[in-house]
Amino acid sequence: MSRCTSVLAALLAPAFLAFAGCSKDPLASGKPGGDAAPPSLDATAAAADGGASPDTGAGERSPAATPDAAGDDGQPGLAPDATPVPDAALVPDATPPASYGEATLRRLTARQYLRTVRDLLGASADGQLTLTALPADDVLAGRITASGPGALGEADAERYAEAAARLAGAAVMNLGGLAPCAPPAGEAACARRFIESFGWRAYRRPLAAAEVERYVQLHAAGGDFATGVRLVVEAMLQSPHFLYLVEPAPRDANGRALPLDGWAVASRLSYALLGSLPDDTLLNEAARGALGSAEQVAAQARRLMSDVRFRDVLDQFHADWLALEELSAPRDTSAQPDWSGELRSLLDEQVRRFAAAVIVDGDGRLETLLGARYSILSGPLYDLYGVPRPPGAGASEWRRVDLPPAQRSGIFTHGAVLAASAVESRWAYVTRGELIREALLCNELPPHPPGFALPVHPETATARERAGSYGDPACSSCHSLIDPIGLGFENYDAVGRYRTLDGGKAIDSSFSLLSTEGLDGPYASALELMPRASAAPEVRRCLAQHWLRFMLGRLEQSEDNASLAAAVAAMSAEQGSIPALLRGLAGSNAFRYQRGQP
Amino acid sequence: MKMTRARLFSGRHGLTRRQWLKALGVGAAVAPLLPALESHAQAPPARRLVLVFSPCGIVPETFWPSGTETTWSFPAGGILEPLGQHKADLNVWKGLSRGATGGGAHDAAIATLWTNHSASQGRARAASVDQIVAAMLPRTRFPSLHFGAMCTYAGEGDITSKLRSPSSYMIHRGLDQRVRSEDDPYVVFDRIFGSGSGDAAAVARRLQQRKSVLDLVAGELAALGPRVSREDRMRTDGHLQSLRAIEQRLATTAPAGAPPRPGGGLALDRASNFPHIIGVMNDLLVAALAGDHTRVATMQYSRPASALVHAWIGRTRSHHALSHLTTEKPALTAISRWYMERVADLLTKLKAIPMGAGTLLSHTLLIYGNELSEGWSHRVSPAPCFWAGQAGGAVRTGRFLDFAGNTHGQMLVTAARAMGVQVERIGDVGLSGVLPGVLS
């Protein structure tokens, strides 16, 4: 009981809610959970100490002998501009922060690994691996996929070894497509060239001379050219420089924030927006030191968002943010007779198409994502949404169609989201309420207290009857915040179909929202909340937090406040544009700096 | 522990392989496992530890036996009844308290099940008992092996690698050191028994190549360590340790003889295949223990808060959903009972392997655990717990004891002691020391 009431108190304190609703992992910070001081949104972190000193750690990376990779001065490991170019519109946090959160060696997620080997090895990688053949991912705060803390265990190291052996074996079946030159004319020279060019992409930077030599030796150990290439590929795919985003910690005795080197920025950016390795353009920009400023990084971000792979990343983000993997959960088909594997696939594809239609092909605005009265439909979805198929539209063709405006408003009223949050129809009002609290408002809900007992209701009880029946204050203290929003979605059944009756009783989806920064008040239904939410600063900030987690593979820290505020400002400067938010995050200090290691 | 084949076959008893077969009175089914069995003929066979998990709590009134320590019975039609054929090899421990689990329901409960350490945000913060024991035993090819069925997959067509962690993990090497239960029988088989195909020279060449590759990668990790932050250094060091363990294993020869590779093409995300996958995994676990590939193995049937629908026994709602309802006790009993049939199958298979003067089961300590006690109340105490096997004589079986006042952690300490590992305490929950009167 004390747990819930203390959290309730915390939730009622707006300052806490503004940030600590998604507070950092207490284990990572070494502090007990829930008592983080409420940080302010002001750029307090910008206590400048005269700008960062040049990256003294850059020398750690030995200059490569790779001719096509070296910059003009032959120093591929050069440090980018030490002083970020200020641009008030784009980066209010342009002054480097005084301190920064811990650097973490991020491992590729399973999806990033698959995408990367596809881009690296081409079609030979197709069908070689499934996600489950790779180490399992973790989730940040229950939603965003990340590779997870902790050292790689023996079984997982072996998974990578098996995957590498398999991929390398398949790749050398088409040696011509892999190696840049043809033996036997100068096999040794050809092997060296292959090592340098393949390594440049696999390591996402030029290989140091000593690294090249080790691979030359490994190649020779293969006996023949093809076997040597296979071993080189097999080793590179297990290298820490491939599996991790290695960001050599800059040296600074005072642990101040220092800019990342260009290679690290290139990889961060590419994995954030394409889920894969940087392309040659990005690597070349890194090589010539052109990824130092916020503008330079933001410009590259803009370019990458036009890449087709960005759409896959959007899919992944929305699946994470909205917990769409719950669509795969088994359902009680006696209670949800409409549910089918076909419907699941259609709903899943629909929401992906809708998000891309708004963010990539449309106006990109959050207002549209949350408020659009249209979607993209196909086949049985016309029936589900209660709109006629336009004349001329094929049965399985996807068309943009206007939806009944009194029934739908953006992505949270899409069938996929409504169904994913209603795996158990009886408790849909709870899971949907949790979704809004966590995904849209970034409130951190405490775990259920140990030994909690569920109230027992007659099967015929309506959601509103269930929601109002918590006798125990230990329950109602939290559920009084969660359930009302969920009731606002009662007009949608477990597959997302609009309804006005539940078990023969008229549905009342009005609710009163409490404990928000600026959205408190009565609402006729969730439909009324969505357009208002899209303009609310707390919602924009929450979206920024989720994107930051997604892009950087970590939870935000108090040092990120200024960067988050800057990204939200960039978004607001462009009518709530999500691409502008992503460019703002890419250009932010959170993205381009890390703490120097003493 | 490592003996050459020649020495095995002409050991001090001077028996040939064929004579051993005859002496043991075993047929073709066990023959592939023999080299390993023979190695045990010379010294008392080593003890094995097995942990078995099934999810979502039990139904107390249909689970717990009644009677005295030596004269007791299962409730008729109840959960444990399928284990009746193994009753003489069982110990049922009632009344063990798991204390506070650190908040949360299934997440925290699974994180604390085998660690007995209070969780934080559903994350385990200490090593589980199997890892504590494995670290103290003489090195086998695998310090431990972790089997499972449908721990990764939530259901039909679900190929997500996002395991909603940490809730899917019951095995931990320490804080943020989760160990995944492997639920792909083909991967499990190849990892334990696959030694490559082709002639001996090709296999040897391939081994040498793998070693060269691992050497290079290990060298890179070693060089990287000093260049990353202190926290990351722990990760590069841990990764390096894993590579060294693989290298070490490559340097040893696998005991000859392997069970047949599981038949191909099982859809691992198809709930209807779940019963079959469990049977295959039970086989592989037994073969891994029998062949002395490891002495510590765990088996995870599904995952905490399991979303599986056990349609083959007439269920239409997920196990987790049912477990929230006191009105569904008959259905919950049926599901838990079905899991006990899988455990009974595992025990039968362990007992079918002759070893020393007894069987593989008599040299094993198997412990059953569940993340919850009751699904509808989310209570974890009293922990549903039974042991099977005699752990090479360390444990007297056939008993039913009520340990009210004792704790789950003491049960784990007692298990570690039965394995010959002298610990006083495991985890930070409950009491230290052993359960009284359990060890011989």
Short mmCIF file of C-alpha atoms in Angstrom, two decimals, chain A residues 3 25-28 33 60-61 102-107 110-111 130-145 147-162 165 203 205 211 214-215 218 221-222 227 230-232 234-236 238-241 243-244 246-249 251 316 319-321 323 325-326 328-334 344 424 426-427 444 447-456 459 595 597, chain B residues 100-106 120-125 139 141-143 152-166 169 173 175-184 187 190-191 205-206 209-210 212-214 216-224 226-243 245-246 249 268 271 307-309 316-318 320-328 375-380:
data_model
loop_
_atom_site.label_atom_id
_atom_site.label_comp_id
_atom_site.label_asym_id
_atom_site.label_seq_id
_atom_site.Cartn_x
_atom_site.Cartn_y
_atom_site.Cartn_z
CA ARG A 3 4.30 1.64 -2.49
CA ASP A 25 17.26 2.51 -14.01
CA PRO A 26 18.17 2.63 -10.34
CA LEU A 27 20.67 -0.15 -10.87
CA ALA A 28 22.47 1.72 -13.56
CA GLY A 33 14.62 3.88 -7.37
CA GLU A 60 44.54 5.63 -29.45
CA ARG A 61 43.36 4.47 -32.78
CA GLU A 102 28.40 6.71 -18.71
CA ALA A 103 29.43 5.44 -22.08
CA THR A 104 28.08 2.05 -22.80
CA LEU A 105 29.39 -0.46 -25.20
CA ARG A 106 26.26 -1.15 -27.16
CA ARG A 107 25.90 -4.49 -28.89
CA ALA A 110 19.23 -9.08 -33.23
CA ARG A 111 17.42 -7.07 -35.90
CA THR A 130 16.48 -16.21 -37.83
CA LEU A 131 16.20 -13.78 -34.96
CA THR A 132 16.19 -16.57 -32.43
CA ALA A 133 19.51 -17.91 -33.67
CA LEU A 134 21.04 -14.75 -32.21
CA PRO A 135 21.42 -13.61 -28.61
CA ALA A 136 18.14 -12.32 -27.23
CA ASP A 137 17.53 -8.62 -26.83
CA ASP A 138 16.52 -6.71 -23.76
CA VAL A 139 13.85 -4.05 -23.39
CA LEU A 140 14.30 -0.57 -21.95
CA ALA A 141 11.56 0.35 -19.50
CA GLY A 142 9.38 -2.43 -20.87
CA ARG A 143 9.16 -1.09 -24.41
CA ILE A 144 12.19 -0.21 -26.46
CA THR A 145 14.36 -3.02 -27.80
CA SER A 147 20.87 -5.23 -26.63
CA GLY A 148 20.87 -5.22 -22.87
CA PRO A 149 23.46 -4.88 -20.17
CA GLY A 150 25.71 -7.62 -19.00
CA ALA A 151 28.54 -9.55 -20.59
CA LEU A 152 27.96 -11.97 -23.41
CA GLY A 153 27.63 -15.47 -22.02
CA GLU A 154 29.22 -18.57 -23.45
CA ALA A 155 26.11 -19.80 -25.22
CA ASP A 156 25.51 -16.40 -26.81
CA ALA A 157 29.14 -16.10 -27.89
CA GLU A 158 28.66 -19.46 -29.51
CA ARG A 159 25.51 -18.24 -31.24
CA TYR A 160 27.55 -15.49 -32.85
CA ALA A 161 30.26 -18.00 -33.76
CA GLU A 162 27.76 -20.31 -35.42
CA ALA A 165 30.55 -19.51 -39.70
CA TYR A 203 34.32 -2.25 -38.51
CA ARG A 205 36.04 2.62 -39.87
CA GLU A 211 44.57 -5.15 -37.45
CA ARG A 214 46.38 -10.02 -38.11
CA TYR A 215 43.78 -10.66 -40.77
CA LEU A 218 44.46 -15.44 -40.65
CA ALA A 221 46.18 -19.83 -42.40
CA GLY A 222 43.25 -20.73 -44.61
CA THR A 227 39.13 -20.50 -47.41
CA ARG A 230 35.90 -17.34 -45.35
CA LEU A 231 38.00 -17.21 -42.18
CA VAL A 232 38.40 -13.46 -42.46
CA GLU A 234 33.99 -15.46 -39.97
CA ALA A 235 36.35 -13.59 -37.65
CA MET A 236 35.19 -10.10 -38.58
CA GLN A 238 32.63 -12.03 -34.36
CA SER A 239 34.92 -9.11 -33.78
CA PRO A 240 33.97 -6.78 -30.95
CA HIS A 241 34.40 -3.95 -33.46
CA LEU A 243 29.29 -6.71 -32.69
CA TYR A 244 29.54 -3.60 -30.56
CA VAL A 246 32.78 0.69 -30.07
CA GLU A 247 33.12 4.28 -29.02
CA PRO A 248 36.62 4.67 -27.64
CA ALA A 249 36.21 6.64 -24.44
CA ARG A 251 40.40 10.71 -22.06
CA GLN A 316 10.43 -1.32 -35.33
CA ALA A 319 6.14 -1.90 -32.67
CA ASP A 320 8.25 -1.17 -29.59
CA TRP A 321 6.57 2.05 -28.54
CA ALA A 323 3.95 -2.91 -27.69
CA GLU A 325 4.39 -7.68 -30.29
CA GLU A 326 1.37 -8.41 -28.11
CA SER A 328 1.32 -12.36 -31.43
CA ALA A 329 -0.01 -13.41 -28.04
CA PRO A 330 -2.47 -16.29 -28.15
CA ARG A 331 -6.07 -15.27 -27.62
CA ASP A 332 -9.19 -16.77 -26.29
CA THR A 333 -10.96 -17.21 -29.59
CA SER A 334 -14.19 -18.17 -27.87
CA ARG A 344 -3.46 -9.91 -37.14
CA GLU A 424 -7.53 -10.22 -22.60
CA ARG A 426 -11.89 -8.14 -19.93
CA TRP A 427 -8.89 -6.13 -18.91
CA GLU A 444 6.35 5.26 -14.75
CA PRO A 447 5.09 -2.90 -10.43
CA HIS A 448 2.20 -4.68 -8.82
CA PRO A 449 2.81 -5.14 -5.13
CA PRO A 450 3.74 -8.71 -4.23
CA GLY A 451 0.89 -11.01 -3.42
CA PHE A 452 -1.81 -8.82 -4.90
CA ALA A 453 -5.13 -10.50 -5.45
CA LEU A 454 -7.34 -9.77 -8.39
CA PRO A 455 -10.92 -8.72 -7.72
CA VAL A 456 -13.50 -11.23 -8.89
CA GLU A 459 -18.49 -12.47 -16.37
CA ARG A 595 31.92 11.45 -20.90
CA GLN A 597 37.27 8.65 -18.99
CA ALA B 100 9.29 -10.85 -0.13
CA THR B 101 10.30 -10.99 -3.76
CA GLY B 102 11.00 -7.34 -4.36
CA GLY B 103 7.74 -6.28 -5.91
CA GLY B 104 6.07 -7.14 -9.16
CA ALA B 105 4.35 -10.32 -9.96
CA HIS B 106 5.72 -12.88 -12.37
CA SER B 120 14.94 -4.93 -8.34
CA GLN B 121 12.49 -3.83 -11.03
CA GLY B 122 12.03 -7.47 -11.84
CA ARG B 123 15.75 -7.93 -12.46
CA ALA B 124 17.72 -10.63 -10.72
CA ARG B 125 20.69 -9.36 -8.79
CA ARG B 139 34.91 -28.67 -15.28
CA ARG B 141 32.58 -29.74 -21.45
CA PHE B 142 29.75 -27.43 -20.46
CA PRO B 143 29.66 -26.02 -16.94
CA THR B 152 11.14 -17.43 -26.67
CA TYR B 153 7.90 -17.70 -28.51
CA ALA B 154 4.68 -16.20 -27.26
CA GLY B 155 2.65 -18.04 -29.82
CA GLU B 156 1.81 -18.71 -33.39
CA GLY B 157 3.96 -16.82 -35.84
CA ASP B 158 5.74 -14.92 -33.10
CA ILE B 159 9.35 -14.62 -34.07
CA THR B 160 10.17 -11.73 -31.84
CA SER B 161 13.52 -11.89 -30.16
CA LYS B 162 12.28 -9.43 -27.59
CA LEU B 163 11.67 -11.70 -24.69
CA ARG B 164 9.94 -9.11 -22.54
CA SER B 165 12.95 -9.59 -20.41
CA PRO B 166 13.83 -9.88 -17.69
CA TYR B 169 14.87 -15.55 -17.54
CA ARG B 173 25.12 -15.69 -13.45
CA LEU B 175 23.50 -8.96 -11.89
CA ASP B 176 22.60 -8.40 -15.54
CA GLN B 177 24.05 -11.79 -16.44
CA ARG B 178 20.95 -13.52 -17.68
CA VAL B 179 21.18 -16.94 -19.23
CA ARG B 180 18.61 -17.85 -21.81
CA SER B 181 16.99 -21.25 -21.84
CA GLU B 182 17.60 -22.69 -25.28
CA ASP B 183 14.31 -23.73 -26.83
CA ASP B 184 15.53 -24.73 -30.28
CA VAL B 187 20.60 -25.66 -31.92
CA ASP B 190 24.37 -29.27 -32.66
CA ARG B 191 25.92 -27.40 -29.79
CA ARG B 205 41.12 -28.84 -40.00
CA ARG B 206 37.83 -27.15 -39.27
CA GLN B 209 40.28 -22.92 -38.25
CA ARG B 210 37.71 -22.18 -35.57
CA SER B 212 42.42 -19.45 -35.26
CA VAL B 213 39.30 -17.33 -35.67
CA LEU B 214 38.57 -17.35 -31.95
CA LEU B 216 41.99 -13.39 -33.33
CA VAL B 217 38.68 -12.27 -31.85
CA ALA B 218 39.87 -12.94 -28.30
CA GLY B 219 42.98 -10.89 -29.00
CA GLU B 220 40.83 -7.98 -30.12
CA LEU B 221 38.65 -8.17 -27.03
CA ALA B 222 41.71 -8.26 -24.81
CA ALA B 223 43.10 -5.18 -26.55
CA LEU B 224 39.78 -3.38 -26.36
CA PRO B 226 41.69 -1.16 -21.41
CA ARG B 227 40.24 1.36 -23.86
CA VAL B 228 36.64 1.32 -22.65
CA SER B 229 34.99 2.58 -19.48
CA ARG B 230 35.27 0.58 -16.31
CA GLU B 231 31.73 -0.75 -16.56
CA ASP B 232 32.25 -1.77 -20.14
CA ARG B 233 35.49 -3.42 -19.16
CA MET B 234 33.46 -5.94 -17.19
CA ARG B 235 31.56 -6.69 -20.35
CA THR B 236 34.59 -7.13 -22.59
CA ASP B 237 36.22 -9.28 -19.92
CA GLY B 238 33.09 -11.40 -19.60
CA HIS B 239 32.83 -11.81 -23.35
CA LEU B 240 36.49 -12.78 -23.47
CA GLN B 241 35.95 -15.34 -20.75
CA SER B 242 33.13 -16.85 -22.82
CA LEU B 243 35.43 -17.15 -25.84
CA ALA B 245 35.56 -21.30 -22.48
CA ILE B 246 34.63 -22.13 -26.07
CA ARG B 249 35.98 -26.93 -25.13
CA LEU B 268 9.04 -23.93 -32.88
CA ALA B 271 1.79 -24.04 -29.78
CA ALA B 307 0.47 -16.98 -22.68
CA LEU B 308 0.25 -20.52 -24.04
CA VAL B 309 -3.17 -21.95 -24.68
CA THR B 316 -9.27 -22.06 -24.92
CA ARG B 317 -7.74 -19.34 -22.73
CA SER B 318 -4.11 -18.73 -21.94
CA HIS B 320 -1.83 -16.84 -17.43
CA ALA B 321 -5.39 -15.60 -17.93
CA LEU B 322 -6.81 -18.71 -16.29
CA SER B 323 -4.37 -18.46 -13.41
CA HIS B 324 -5.98 -15.19 -12.35
CA LEU B 325 -9.31 -16.83 -11.70
CA THR B 326 -10.23 -18.84 -8.63
CA THR B 327 -13.17 -20.11 -10.65
CA GLU B 328 -10.76 -21.94 -12.97
CA GLY B 375 -1.79 -17.27 -9.73
CA TRP B 376 -4.91 -15.47 -8.50
CA SER B 377 -3.25 -14.04 -5.40
CA HIS B 378 0.25 -13.82 -6.90
CA ARG B 379 1.57 -15.40 -3.74
CA VAL B 380 4.93 -17.09 -3.99
#
